[in-house]
XYZ file of C-alpha atoms in Angstrom:
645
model
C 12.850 -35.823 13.420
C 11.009 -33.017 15.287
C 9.834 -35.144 18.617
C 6.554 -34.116 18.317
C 5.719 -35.933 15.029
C 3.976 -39.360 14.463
C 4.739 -39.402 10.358
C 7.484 -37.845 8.389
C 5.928 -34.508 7.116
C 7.823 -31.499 7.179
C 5.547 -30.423 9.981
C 4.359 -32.046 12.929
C 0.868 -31.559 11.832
C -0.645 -33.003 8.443
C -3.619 -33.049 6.580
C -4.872 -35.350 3.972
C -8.055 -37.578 2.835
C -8.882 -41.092 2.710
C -9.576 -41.866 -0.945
C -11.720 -43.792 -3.101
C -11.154 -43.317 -6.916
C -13.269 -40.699 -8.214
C -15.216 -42.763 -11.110
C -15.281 -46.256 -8.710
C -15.281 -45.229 -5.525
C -14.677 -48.706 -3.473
C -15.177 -50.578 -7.036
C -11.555 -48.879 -7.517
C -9.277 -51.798 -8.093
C -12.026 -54.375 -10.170
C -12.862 -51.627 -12.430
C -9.229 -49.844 -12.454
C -8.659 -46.713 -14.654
C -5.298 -45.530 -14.244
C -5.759 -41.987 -15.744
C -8.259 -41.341 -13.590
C -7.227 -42.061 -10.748
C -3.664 -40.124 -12.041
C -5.836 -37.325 -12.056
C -7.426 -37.538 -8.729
C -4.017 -37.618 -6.995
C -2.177 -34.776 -9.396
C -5.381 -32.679 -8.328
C -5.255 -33.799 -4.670
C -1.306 -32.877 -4.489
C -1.983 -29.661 -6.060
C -4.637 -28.881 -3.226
C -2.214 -29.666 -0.414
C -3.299 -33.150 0.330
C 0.217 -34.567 1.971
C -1.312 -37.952 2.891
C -3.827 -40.232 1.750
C -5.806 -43.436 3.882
C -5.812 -46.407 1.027
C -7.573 -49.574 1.297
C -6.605 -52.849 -0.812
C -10.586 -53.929 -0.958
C -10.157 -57.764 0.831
C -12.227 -59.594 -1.627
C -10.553 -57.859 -4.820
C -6.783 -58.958 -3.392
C -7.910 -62.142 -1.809
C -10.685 -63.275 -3.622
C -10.425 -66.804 -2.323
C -13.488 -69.015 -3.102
C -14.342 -72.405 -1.329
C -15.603 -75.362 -3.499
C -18.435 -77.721 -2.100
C -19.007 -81.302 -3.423
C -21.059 -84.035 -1.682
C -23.122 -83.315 1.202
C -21.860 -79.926 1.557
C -18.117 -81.650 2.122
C -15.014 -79.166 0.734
C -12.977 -79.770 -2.182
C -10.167 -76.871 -1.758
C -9.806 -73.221 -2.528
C -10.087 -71.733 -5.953
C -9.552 -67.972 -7.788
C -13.523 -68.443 -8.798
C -12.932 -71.939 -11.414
C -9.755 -71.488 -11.416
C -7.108 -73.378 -9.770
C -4.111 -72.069 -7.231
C -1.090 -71.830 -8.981
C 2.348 -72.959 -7.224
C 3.275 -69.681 -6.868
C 4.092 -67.458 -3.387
C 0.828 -65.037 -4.140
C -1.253 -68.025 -4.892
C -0.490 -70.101 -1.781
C -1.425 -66.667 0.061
C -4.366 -66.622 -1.551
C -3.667 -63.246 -3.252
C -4.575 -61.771 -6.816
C -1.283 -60.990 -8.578
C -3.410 -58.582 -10.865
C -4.517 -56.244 -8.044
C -0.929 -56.379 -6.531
C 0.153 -55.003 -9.808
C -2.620 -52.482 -9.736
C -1.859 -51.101 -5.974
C 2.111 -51.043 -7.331
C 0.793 -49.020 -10.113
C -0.882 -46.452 -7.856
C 2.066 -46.196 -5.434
C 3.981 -44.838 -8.693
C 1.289 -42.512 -9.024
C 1.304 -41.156 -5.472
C 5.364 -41.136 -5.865
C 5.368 -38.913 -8.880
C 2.711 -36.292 -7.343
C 4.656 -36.563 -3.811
C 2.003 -37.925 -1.761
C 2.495 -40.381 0.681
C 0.347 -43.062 1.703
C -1.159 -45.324 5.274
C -2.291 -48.384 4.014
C -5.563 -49.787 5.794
C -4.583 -53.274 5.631
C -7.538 -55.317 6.319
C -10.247 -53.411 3.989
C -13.575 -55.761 4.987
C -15.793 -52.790 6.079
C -16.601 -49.674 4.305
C -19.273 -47.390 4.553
C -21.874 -49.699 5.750
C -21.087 -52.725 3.857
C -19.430 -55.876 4.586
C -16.281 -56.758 2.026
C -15.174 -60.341 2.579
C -13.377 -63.239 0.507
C -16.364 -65.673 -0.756
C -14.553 -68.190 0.885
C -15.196 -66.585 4.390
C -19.002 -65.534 4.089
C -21.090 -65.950 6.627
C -17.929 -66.973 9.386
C -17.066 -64.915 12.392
C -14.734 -62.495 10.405
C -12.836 -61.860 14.106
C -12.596 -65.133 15.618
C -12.973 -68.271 13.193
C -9.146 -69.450 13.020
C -9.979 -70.079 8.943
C -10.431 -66.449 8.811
C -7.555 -65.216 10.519
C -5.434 -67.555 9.201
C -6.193 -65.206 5.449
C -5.797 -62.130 7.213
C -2.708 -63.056 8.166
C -1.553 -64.465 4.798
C -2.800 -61.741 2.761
C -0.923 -59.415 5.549
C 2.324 -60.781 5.467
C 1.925 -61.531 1.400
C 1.292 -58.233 0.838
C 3.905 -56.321 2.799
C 6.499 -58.311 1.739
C 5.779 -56.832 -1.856
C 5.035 -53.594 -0.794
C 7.187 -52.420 2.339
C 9.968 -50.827 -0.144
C 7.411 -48.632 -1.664
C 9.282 -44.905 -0.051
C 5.362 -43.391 -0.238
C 4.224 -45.982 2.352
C 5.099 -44.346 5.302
C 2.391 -46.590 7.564
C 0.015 -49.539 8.097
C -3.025 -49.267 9.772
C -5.026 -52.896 10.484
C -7.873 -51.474 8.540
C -10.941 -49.639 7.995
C -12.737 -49.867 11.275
C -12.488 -53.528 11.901
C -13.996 -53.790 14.871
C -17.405 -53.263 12.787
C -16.794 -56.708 10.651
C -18.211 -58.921 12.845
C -18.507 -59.612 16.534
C -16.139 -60.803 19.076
C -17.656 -62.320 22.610
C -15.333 -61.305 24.949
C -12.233 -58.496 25.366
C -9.891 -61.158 24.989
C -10.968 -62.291 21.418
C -10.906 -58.638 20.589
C -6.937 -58.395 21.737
C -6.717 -61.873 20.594
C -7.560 -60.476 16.690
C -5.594 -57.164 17.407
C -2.537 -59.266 18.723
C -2.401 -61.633 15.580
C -2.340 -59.142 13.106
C 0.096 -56.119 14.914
C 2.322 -59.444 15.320
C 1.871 -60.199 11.395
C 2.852 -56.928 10.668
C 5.530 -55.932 12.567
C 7.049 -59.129 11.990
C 7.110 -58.102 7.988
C 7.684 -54.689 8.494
C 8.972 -53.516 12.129
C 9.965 -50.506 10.672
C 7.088 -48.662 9.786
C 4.896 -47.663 12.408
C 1.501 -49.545 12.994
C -1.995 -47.726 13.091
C -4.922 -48.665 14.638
C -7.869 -47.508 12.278
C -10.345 -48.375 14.632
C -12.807 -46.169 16.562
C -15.721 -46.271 18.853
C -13.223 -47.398 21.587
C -14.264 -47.599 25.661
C -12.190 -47.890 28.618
C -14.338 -51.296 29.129
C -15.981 -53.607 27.575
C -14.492 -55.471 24.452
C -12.732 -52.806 22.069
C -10.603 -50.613 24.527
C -8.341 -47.762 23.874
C -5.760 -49.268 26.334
C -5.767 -52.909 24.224
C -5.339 -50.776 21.205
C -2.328 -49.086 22.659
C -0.892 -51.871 24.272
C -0.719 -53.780 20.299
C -0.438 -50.731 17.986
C 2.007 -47.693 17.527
C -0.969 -44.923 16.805
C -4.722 -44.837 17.862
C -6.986 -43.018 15.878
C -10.396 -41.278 15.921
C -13.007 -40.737 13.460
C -15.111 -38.207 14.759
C -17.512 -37.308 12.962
C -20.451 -35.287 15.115
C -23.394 -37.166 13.461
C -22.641 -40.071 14.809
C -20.865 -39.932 18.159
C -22.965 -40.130 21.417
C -23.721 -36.345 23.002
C -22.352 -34.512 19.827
C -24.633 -34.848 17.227
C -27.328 -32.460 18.851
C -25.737 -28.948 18.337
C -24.904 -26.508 15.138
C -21.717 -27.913 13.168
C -19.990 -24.492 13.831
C -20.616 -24.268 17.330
C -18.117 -25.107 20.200
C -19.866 -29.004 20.953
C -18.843 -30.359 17.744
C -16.165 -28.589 16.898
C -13.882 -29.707 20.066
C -15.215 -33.228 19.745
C -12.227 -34.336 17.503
C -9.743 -32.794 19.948
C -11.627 -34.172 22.922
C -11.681 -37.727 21.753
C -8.445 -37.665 20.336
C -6.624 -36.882 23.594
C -9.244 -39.051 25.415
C -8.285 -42.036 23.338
C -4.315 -40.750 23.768
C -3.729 -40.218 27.616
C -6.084 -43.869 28.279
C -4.453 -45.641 25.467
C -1.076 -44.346 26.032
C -0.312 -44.020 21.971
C -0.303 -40.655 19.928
C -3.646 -40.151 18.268
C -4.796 -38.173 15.537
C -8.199 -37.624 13.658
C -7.559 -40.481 10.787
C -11.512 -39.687 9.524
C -13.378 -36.285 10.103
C -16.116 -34.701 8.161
C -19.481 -32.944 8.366
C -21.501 -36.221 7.004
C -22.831 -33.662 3.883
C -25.078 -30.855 3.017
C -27.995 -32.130 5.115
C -25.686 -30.453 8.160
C -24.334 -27.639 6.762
C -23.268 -25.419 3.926
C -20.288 -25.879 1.854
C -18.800 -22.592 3.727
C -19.795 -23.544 7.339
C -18.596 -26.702 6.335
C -15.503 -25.239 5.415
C -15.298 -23.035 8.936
C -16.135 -26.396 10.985
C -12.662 -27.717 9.054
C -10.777 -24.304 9.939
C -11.946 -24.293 13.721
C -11.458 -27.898 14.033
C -7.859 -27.813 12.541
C -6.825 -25.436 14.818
C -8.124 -26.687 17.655
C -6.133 -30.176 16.839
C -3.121 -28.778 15.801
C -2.809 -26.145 19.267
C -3.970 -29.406 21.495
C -0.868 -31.469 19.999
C -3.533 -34.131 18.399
C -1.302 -34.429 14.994
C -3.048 -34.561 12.003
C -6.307 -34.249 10.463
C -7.677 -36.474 7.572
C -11.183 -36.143 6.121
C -13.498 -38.236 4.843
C -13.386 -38.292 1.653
C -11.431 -37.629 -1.827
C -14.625 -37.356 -3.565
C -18.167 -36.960 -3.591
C -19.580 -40.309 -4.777
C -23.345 -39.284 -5.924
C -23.461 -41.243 -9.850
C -22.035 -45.001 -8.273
C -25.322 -47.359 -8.200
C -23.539 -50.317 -6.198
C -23.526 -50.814 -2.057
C -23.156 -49.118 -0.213
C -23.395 -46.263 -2.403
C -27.955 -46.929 -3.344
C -28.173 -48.069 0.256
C -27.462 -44.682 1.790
C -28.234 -41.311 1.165
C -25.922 -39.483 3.366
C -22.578 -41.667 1.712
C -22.373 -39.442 -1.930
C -21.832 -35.734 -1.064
C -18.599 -36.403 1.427
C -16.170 -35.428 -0.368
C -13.571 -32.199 -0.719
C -13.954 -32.488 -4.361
C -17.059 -32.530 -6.408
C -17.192 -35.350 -9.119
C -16.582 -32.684 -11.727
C -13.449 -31.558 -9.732
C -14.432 -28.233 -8.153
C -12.681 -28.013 -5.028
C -15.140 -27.164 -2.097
C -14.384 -24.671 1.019
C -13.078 -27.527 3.520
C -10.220 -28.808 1.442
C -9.368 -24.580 0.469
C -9.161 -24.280 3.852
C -7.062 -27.349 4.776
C -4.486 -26.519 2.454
C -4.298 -22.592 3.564
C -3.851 -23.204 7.306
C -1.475 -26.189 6.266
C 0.446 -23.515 4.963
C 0.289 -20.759 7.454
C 1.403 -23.797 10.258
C 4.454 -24.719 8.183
C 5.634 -20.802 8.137
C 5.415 -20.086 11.617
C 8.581 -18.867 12.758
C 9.560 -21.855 15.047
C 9.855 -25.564 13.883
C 7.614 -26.987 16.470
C 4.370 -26.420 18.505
C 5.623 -26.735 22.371
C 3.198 -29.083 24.368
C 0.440 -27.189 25.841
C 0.121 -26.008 30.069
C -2.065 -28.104 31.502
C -4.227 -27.122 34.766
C -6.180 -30.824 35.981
C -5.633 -33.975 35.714
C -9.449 -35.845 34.988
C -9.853 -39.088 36.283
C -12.391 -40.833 35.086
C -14.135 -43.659 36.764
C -15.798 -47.041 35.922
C -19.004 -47.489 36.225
C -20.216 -44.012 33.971
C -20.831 -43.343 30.622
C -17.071 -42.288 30.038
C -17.386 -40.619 26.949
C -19.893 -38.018 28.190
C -18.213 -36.880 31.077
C -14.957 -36.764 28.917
C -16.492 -34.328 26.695
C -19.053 -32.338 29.557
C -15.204 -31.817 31.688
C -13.327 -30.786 28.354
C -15.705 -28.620 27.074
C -16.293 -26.815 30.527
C -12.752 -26.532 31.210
C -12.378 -24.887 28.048
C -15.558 -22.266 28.494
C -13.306 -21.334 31.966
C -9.874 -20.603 29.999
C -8.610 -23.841 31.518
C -6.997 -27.045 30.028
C -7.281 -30.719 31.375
C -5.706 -34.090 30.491
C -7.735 -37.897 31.255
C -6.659 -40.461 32.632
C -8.356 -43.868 34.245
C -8.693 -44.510 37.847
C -7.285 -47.789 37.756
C -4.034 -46.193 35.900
C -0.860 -44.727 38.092
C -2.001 -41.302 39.082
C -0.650 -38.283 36.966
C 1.388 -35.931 38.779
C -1.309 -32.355 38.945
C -1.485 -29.884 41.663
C -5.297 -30.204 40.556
C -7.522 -33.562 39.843
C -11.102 -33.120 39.141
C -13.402 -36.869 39.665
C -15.940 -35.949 37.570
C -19.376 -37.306 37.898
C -19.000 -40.402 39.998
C -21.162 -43.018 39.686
C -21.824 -46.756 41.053
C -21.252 -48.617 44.226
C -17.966 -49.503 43.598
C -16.060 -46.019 44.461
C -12.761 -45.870 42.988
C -10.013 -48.526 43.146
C -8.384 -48.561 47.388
C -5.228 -48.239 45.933
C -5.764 -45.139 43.748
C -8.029 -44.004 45.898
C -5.322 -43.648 48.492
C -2.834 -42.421 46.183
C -5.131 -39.366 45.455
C -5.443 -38.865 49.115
C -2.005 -38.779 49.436
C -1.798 -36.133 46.636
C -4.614 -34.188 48.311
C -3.246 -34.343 52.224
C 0.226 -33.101 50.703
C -1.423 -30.183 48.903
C -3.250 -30.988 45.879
C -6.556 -29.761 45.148
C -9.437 -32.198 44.532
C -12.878 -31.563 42.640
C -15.399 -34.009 43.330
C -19.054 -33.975 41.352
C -21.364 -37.217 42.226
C -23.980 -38.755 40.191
C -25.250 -41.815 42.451
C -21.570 -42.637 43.057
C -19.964 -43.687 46.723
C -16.957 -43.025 47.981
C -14.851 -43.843 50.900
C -13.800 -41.254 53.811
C -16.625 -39.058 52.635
C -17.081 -37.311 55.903
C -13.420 -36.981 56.726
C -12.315 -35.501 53.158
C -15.538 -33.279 52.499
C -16.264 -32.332 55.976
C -19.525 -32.690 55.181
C -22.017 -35.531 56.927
C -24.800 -37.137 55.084
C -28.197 -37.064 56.838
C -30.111 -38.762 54.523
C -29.748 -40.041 50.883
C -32.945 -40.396 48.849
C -34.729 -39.448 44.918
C -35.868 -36.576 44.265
C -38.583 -35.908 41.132
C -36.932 -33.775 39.096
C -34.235 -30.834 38.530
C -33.372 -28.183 41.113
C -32.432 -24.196 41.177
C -28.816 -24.276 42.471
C -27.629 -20.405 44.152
C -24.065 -20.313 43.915
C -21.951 -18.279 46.118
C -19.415 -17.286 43.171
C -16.844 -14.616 43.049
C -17.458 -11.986 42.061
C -21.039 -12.413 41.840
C -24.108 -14.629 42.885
C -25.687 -17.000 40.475
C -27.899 -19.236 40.065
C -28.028 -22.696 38.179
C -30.515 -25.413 36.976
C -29.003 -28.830 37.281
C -30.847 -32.440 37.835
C -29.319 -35.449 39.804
C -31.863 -38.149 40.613
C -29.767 -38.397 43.888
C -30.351 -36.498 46.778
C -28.388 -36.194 49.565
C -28.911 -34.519 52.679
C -26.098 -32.921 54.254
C -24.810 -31.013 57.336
C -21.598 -29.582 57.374
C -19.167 -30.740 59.729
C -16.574 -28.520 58.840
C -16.895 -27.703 55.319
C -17.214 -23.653 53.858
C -20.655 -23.968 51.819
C -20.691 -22.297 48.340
C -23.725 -23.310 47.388
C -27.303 -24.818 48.277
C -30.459 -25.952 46.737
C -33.800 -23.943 46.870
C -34.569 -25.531 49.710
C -30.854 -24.889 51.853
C -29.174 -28.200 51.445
C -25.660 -28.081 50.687
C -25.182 -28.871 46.838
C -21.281 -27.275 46.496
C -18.790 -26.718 48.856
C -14.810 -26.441 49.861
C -13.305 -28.598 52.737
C -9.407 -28.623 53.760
C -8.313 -31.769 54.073
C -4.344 -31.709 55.342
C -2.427 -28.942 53.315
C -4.614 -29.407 50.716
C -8.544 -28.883 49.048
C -11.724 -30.642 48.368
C -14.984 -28.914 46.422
C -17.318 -30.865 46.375
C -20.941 -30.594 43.698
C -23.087 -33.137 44.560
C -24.183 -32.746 40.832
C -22.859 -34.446 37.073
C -22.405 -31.158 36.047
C -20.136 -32.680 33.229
C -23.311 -35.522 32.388
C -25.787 -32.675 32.705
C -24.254 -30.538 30.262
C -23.305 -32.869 27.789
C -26.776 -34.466 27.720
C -28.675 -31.045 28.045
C -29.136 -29.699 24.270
C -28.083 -26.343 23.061
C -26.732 -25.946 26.473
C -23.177 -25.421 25.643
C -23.162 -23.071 22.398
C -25.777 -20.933 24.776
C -22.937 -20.442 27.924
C -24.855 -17.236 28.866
C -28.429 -19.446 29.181
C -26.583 -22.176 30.638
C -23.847 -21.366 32.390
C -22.339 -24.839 33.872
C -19.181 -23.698 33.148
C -19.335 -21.297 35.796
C -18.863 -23.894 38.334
C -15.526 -24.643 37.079
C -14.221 -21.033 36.659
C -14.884 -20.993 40.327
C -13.120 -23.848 41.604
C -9.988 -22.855 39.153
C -9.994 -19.470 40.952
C -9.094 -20.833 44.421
C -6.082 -22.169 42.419
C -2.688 -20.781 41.663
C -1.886 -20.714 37.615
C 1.003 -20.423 35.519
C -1.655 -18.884 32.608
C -0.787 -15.260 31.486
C -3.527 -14.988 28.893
C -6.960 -14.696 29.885
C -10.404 -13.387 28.174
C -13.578 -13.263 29.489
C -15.426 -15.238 26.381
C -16.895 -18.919 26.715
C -16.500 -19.329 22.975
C -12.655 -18.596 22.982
C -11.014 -21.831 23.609
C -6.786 -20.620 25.125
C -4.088 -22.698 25.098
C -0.361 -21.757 26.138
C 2.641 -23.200 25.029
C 5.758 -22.385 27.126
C 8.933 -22.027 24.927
C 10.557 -21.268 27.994
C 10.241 -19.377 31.733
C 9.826 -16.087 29.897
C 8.359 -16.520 26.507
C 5.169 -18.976 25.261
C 2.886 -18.990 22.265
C -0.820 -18.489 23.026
C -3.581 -19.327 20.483
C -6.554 -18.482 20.668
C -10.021 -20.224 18.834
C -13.097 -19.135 18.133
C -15.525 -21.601 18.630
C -18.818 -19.592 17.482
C -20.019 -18.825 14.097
C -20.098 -15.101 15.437
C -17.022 -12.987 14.895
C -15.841 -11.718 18.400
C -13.735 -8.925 19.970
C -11.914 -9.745 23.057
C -9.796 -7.918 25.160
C -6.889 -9.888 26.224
C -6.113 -10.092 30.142
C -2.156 -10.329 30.771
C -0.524 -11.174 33.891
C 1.693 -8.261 35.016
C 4.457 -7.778 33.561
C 3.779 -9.520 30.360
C 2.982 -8.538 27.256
C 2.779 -9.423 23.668
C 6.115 -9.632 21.356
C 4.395 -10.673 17.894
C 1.293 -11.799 16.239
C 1.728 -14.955 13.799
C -1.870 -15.236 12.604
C -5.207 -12.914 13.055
C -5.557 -9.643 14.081
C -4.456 -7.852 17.592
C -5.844 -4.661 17.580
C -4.065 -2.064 20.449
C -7.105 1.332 21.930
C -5.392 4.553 22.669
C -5.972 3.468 26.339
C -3.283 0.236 26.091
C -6.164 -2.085 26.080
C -5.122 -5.317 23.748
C -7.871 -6.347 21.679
C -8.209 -9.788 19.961
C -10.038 -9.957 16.706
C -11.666 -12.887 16.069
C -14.018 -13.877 13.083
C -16.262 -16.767 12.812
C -14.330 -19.843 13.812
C -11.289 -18.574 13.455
C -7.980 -18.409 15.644
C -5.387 -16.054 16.609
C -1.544 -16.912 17.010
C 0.725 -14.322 19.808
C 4.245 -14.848 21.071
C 4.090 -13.557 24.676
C 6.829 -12.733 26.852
C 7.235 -10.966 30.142
């Protein structure tokens, strides 16, 4: 198998849909209709659709019930009024009728050749609650009666199913970390452990996803538990509902690298491959149909040149004539679909399927992993997710890449780290925080920005000296001694700190002449140092990254990267043109090239002496009489070279 692929797909990127039957939607399996849903998946195949996310509804499969006599006292578990049978499903509390059902579809998805991840633990779905009457009203996560079904239903359930070929994974379920509560991180793992344990123990072939999202680096659900106890993390990003994304244009640069960003967030902290298990626009209250569609195009791209995997939306079908929860609780659930209910095929899932296509017929068999420039290390006491995004999405603007990592994890080898909006009392762990020292003093290059954060050796790594440290009202004109030019930036830190330099160059001061940016040497190597969030200030600051012209924070980052030595060959001078280069060897590497803007763009292409381009794979290179390489770059779309030198 090609080394870069998670799933067995002829490529090492997919694309597929999580499903709900078209006439049923989660009512699917109580109200089964076998031609239809033999129709949903013959048109689905015949649109591309490799893969789809599946969920066994808990209730409908284990619809345990718990009789009640006296005083409330229980009399044993029943199918309703009717009594267990001595039977293997029975004892696991599971409805032979639905198993028969889901073996049903499996034949279904085996004769149209799609294959199939199983969400496991179906209990939450689009706002609603799904459990066994039996289990109402306990703590779905952590009352042992509760868990003890899961994991009967779990091992039950793949022992009938794991020699189905079109299951090719499990995944616990549909965002179970939203069925209930859990009081500390431990009872979260605890839950997690139990059922990756259940699983692999009945299956340890196939590999295990995690299905969950709105994962942390802290607090109870973390990316780094999740990797620890499952085989795949996954993201569902949709830009509606994720913190500092939801603000911007669904065709502009914010939301449109959100899925990469959090996927290789999630990835380098949780240690696991992770791919975009649920995407979407959340309807035509966003966007269009056709910017919807471009949002999927830009997005797909962006995943596939960032080595995030796959990309599955959300959903089969629109869902607009079903009058049960969740369905008449909320508006924005019906129109999610890549098929309308009377089976016209909308823009996004056109769109899937073509660049599916044009991915598979690329002259080589794999995508090599992309250069990247900084290592980001992110820090405990901040809002993780923000920075994460504000230092992706600025590296990007710059023509620069970046992966995360945690400062309590071993420190990635980089010639460049960037510490991105410190905050808190704490500083940074003594023993990382001398390992980065270590890397600095022998030559590495270090990017500091503070929020109220501390840190230890200030003076001696800066060379700067604080005189005083105190609030200040409100947000402050920053000149910036860039190269080539001059320029000024807006930028707000509650902080203030007074500072003298004790050795440090200054690039930059407030209106009043305090140092605000500035480079130090500290043994062979370098520290700048912005005593700004410049990644927290952009990301919270609205329209201020599809606007890069207006706002240009990402200025601040070109200019540290251009003290720095690069092994890039391909540069334009375009904030909306996300680059990334993947080196097939010394001499030759693929570049692509993304359009992040709904504006169609002309480029010229910068190359590195002595290189230049051998082929173009997809989108338009256009060559003036003068030699000058232009790139030609619609709305949201993406280029493809082979470069060699």
């Amino acid at each position: 198998m090609n080394k870069n692929k998670i799933l067995p797909f002829e490529s090492e990127f997919f694309i597929g849909c999580n499903y709900w039957a078209s006439h049923a939607g989660t009512a699917m399996w109580s109200n089964w209709q076998e031609s239809i849903v033999d129709e949903d998946l013959q048109q689905l195949a015949q649109e591309g659709i490799e893969v789809i996310r599946v969920f066994p509804l808990w209730p409908d499969f284990q619809p345990i019930d718990m009789l009640y006599g006296v005083e409330g006292q229980e009399r044993g578990y029943r199918f309703g009024e009717e009594r267990f049978l001595d039977n293997e499903a029975e004892k696991a509390g599971v409805s032979e009728e639905m198993m028969g059902r889901f073996v049903k579809f499996t034949e279904l998805a085996e004769k149209h050749g799609i294959k199939l991840i199983v969400g496991l633990i179906t209990g939450w779905m689009s706002g609603r609650l799904f459990v066994p009457p039996a289990l109402r009203g306990r703590s779905i996560l952590t009352d042992p009666r509760s868990i003890q079904w899961q994991v009967r239903f779990i091992k039950y359930f793949i022992k009938k199913m794991k020699y189905s070929n079109v299951i090719i994974a499990w995944d616990l379920g549909n965002e179970c970390n939203c069925m209930g509560t859990v009081n500390t991180r431990e009872e979260a793992w605890l839950w997690t452990s139990t059922l990756s344990n259940a699983i692999k123990s009945s299956d340890p072939v196939r590999p295990l996803i995690s299905g969950m999202h709105s994962l942390s680096p802290n607090g109870k659900w973390t990316m780094q538990d999740q990797g620890e106890l499952t085989d795949i993390l996954t993201t569902h990003p949709y830009p509606l509902w994720t913190p500092h994304v939801g603000v911007d244009p669904i065709n502009t640069i914010r939301p449109i690298v959100h899925a990469t960003a959090e996927s290789l967030y999630y990835a380098d902290l949780g240690g696991k491959p992770c791919f975009a298990e649920e995407i979407g626009t959340m309807g035509p209250m966003i966007s269009s149909e056709q910017i919807a569609g471009d949002f999927a195009r830009a997005s797909l791209f962006s995943l596939w040149a960032h080595g995030c995997h796959g990309m599955v939306w959300w959903c089969a079908y629109d869902q607009t004539k079903l009058n049960a929860a969740p369905y008449d609780w909320v508006a924005v659930e019906g129109e999610l679909g890549l098929i309308t209910e009377d089976r016209r095929v909308k823009p996004v899932l056109k769109e899937m399927n073509r660049l599916n296509q044009v991915i598979k017929n690329l002259p080589f068999e794999e995508l090599p992993p992309r250069n990247i420039d900084a290592v980001c290390i992110l820090n405990t006491n901040q809002d993780h997710w923000a920075v994460a995004l504000g230092a992706f999405t600025l590296s990007k603007q710059s023509g620069f890449d970046l992966e995360f990592q945690l400062e309590d994890q071993p420190l990635k080898e980089s010639d460049v780290y960037i510490l991105p909006s410190v905050s808190g009392f704490d500083g940074i762990p003594k023993q990382r925080w001398n390992d980065l020292l270590d890397r600095v003093y022998k030559g590495a290059a270090l990017f500091i920005t503070l929020a109220d954060g501390f840190l230890l050796d200030f003076e001696q790594l800066t060379g700067l000296s604080v005189q005083t440290r105190s609030h200040r009202r409100g947000s402050e004109t920053l000149t910036i001694l860039g190269d080539p030019q001059t320029f000024e930036l807006e930028l707000n830190n509650p902080i203030k700190l007074s500072l003298k330099s004790i050795g440090a160059e200054i690039l930059g001061t407030e209106s009043d002449g305090n140092i605000c940016f500035s480079k130090s040497k500290y043994g062979e190597g370098s520290v700048f140092l912005l005593t700004y969030p410049i990644e927290k200030y952009a990301v919270e600051s609205k329209e201020s990254l599809y606007y890069p012209e207006q706002y240009p924070y990402w200025k601040i980052y070109r200019e540290v990267y251009s003290h720095f030595e690069h092994k890039r060959v391909v540069k334009v001078d375009c904030q909306d043109i996300g680059i990334t280069e993947h080196p097939i060897n010394e001499l030759e590497r693929i570049v692509i090239l993304v359009n992040y803007s709904p504006e169609d763009k002309k480029i010229p292409l910068h190359m590195v002496d002595g290189w230049h381009i051998n082929a173009t794979y997809y989108g338009e290179i256009v060559e003036l009489p003068d030699g000058q390489q232009i790139s030609e770059l619609p709305a949201n779309e993406a280029v493809i070279i082979s470069v060699s030198s």
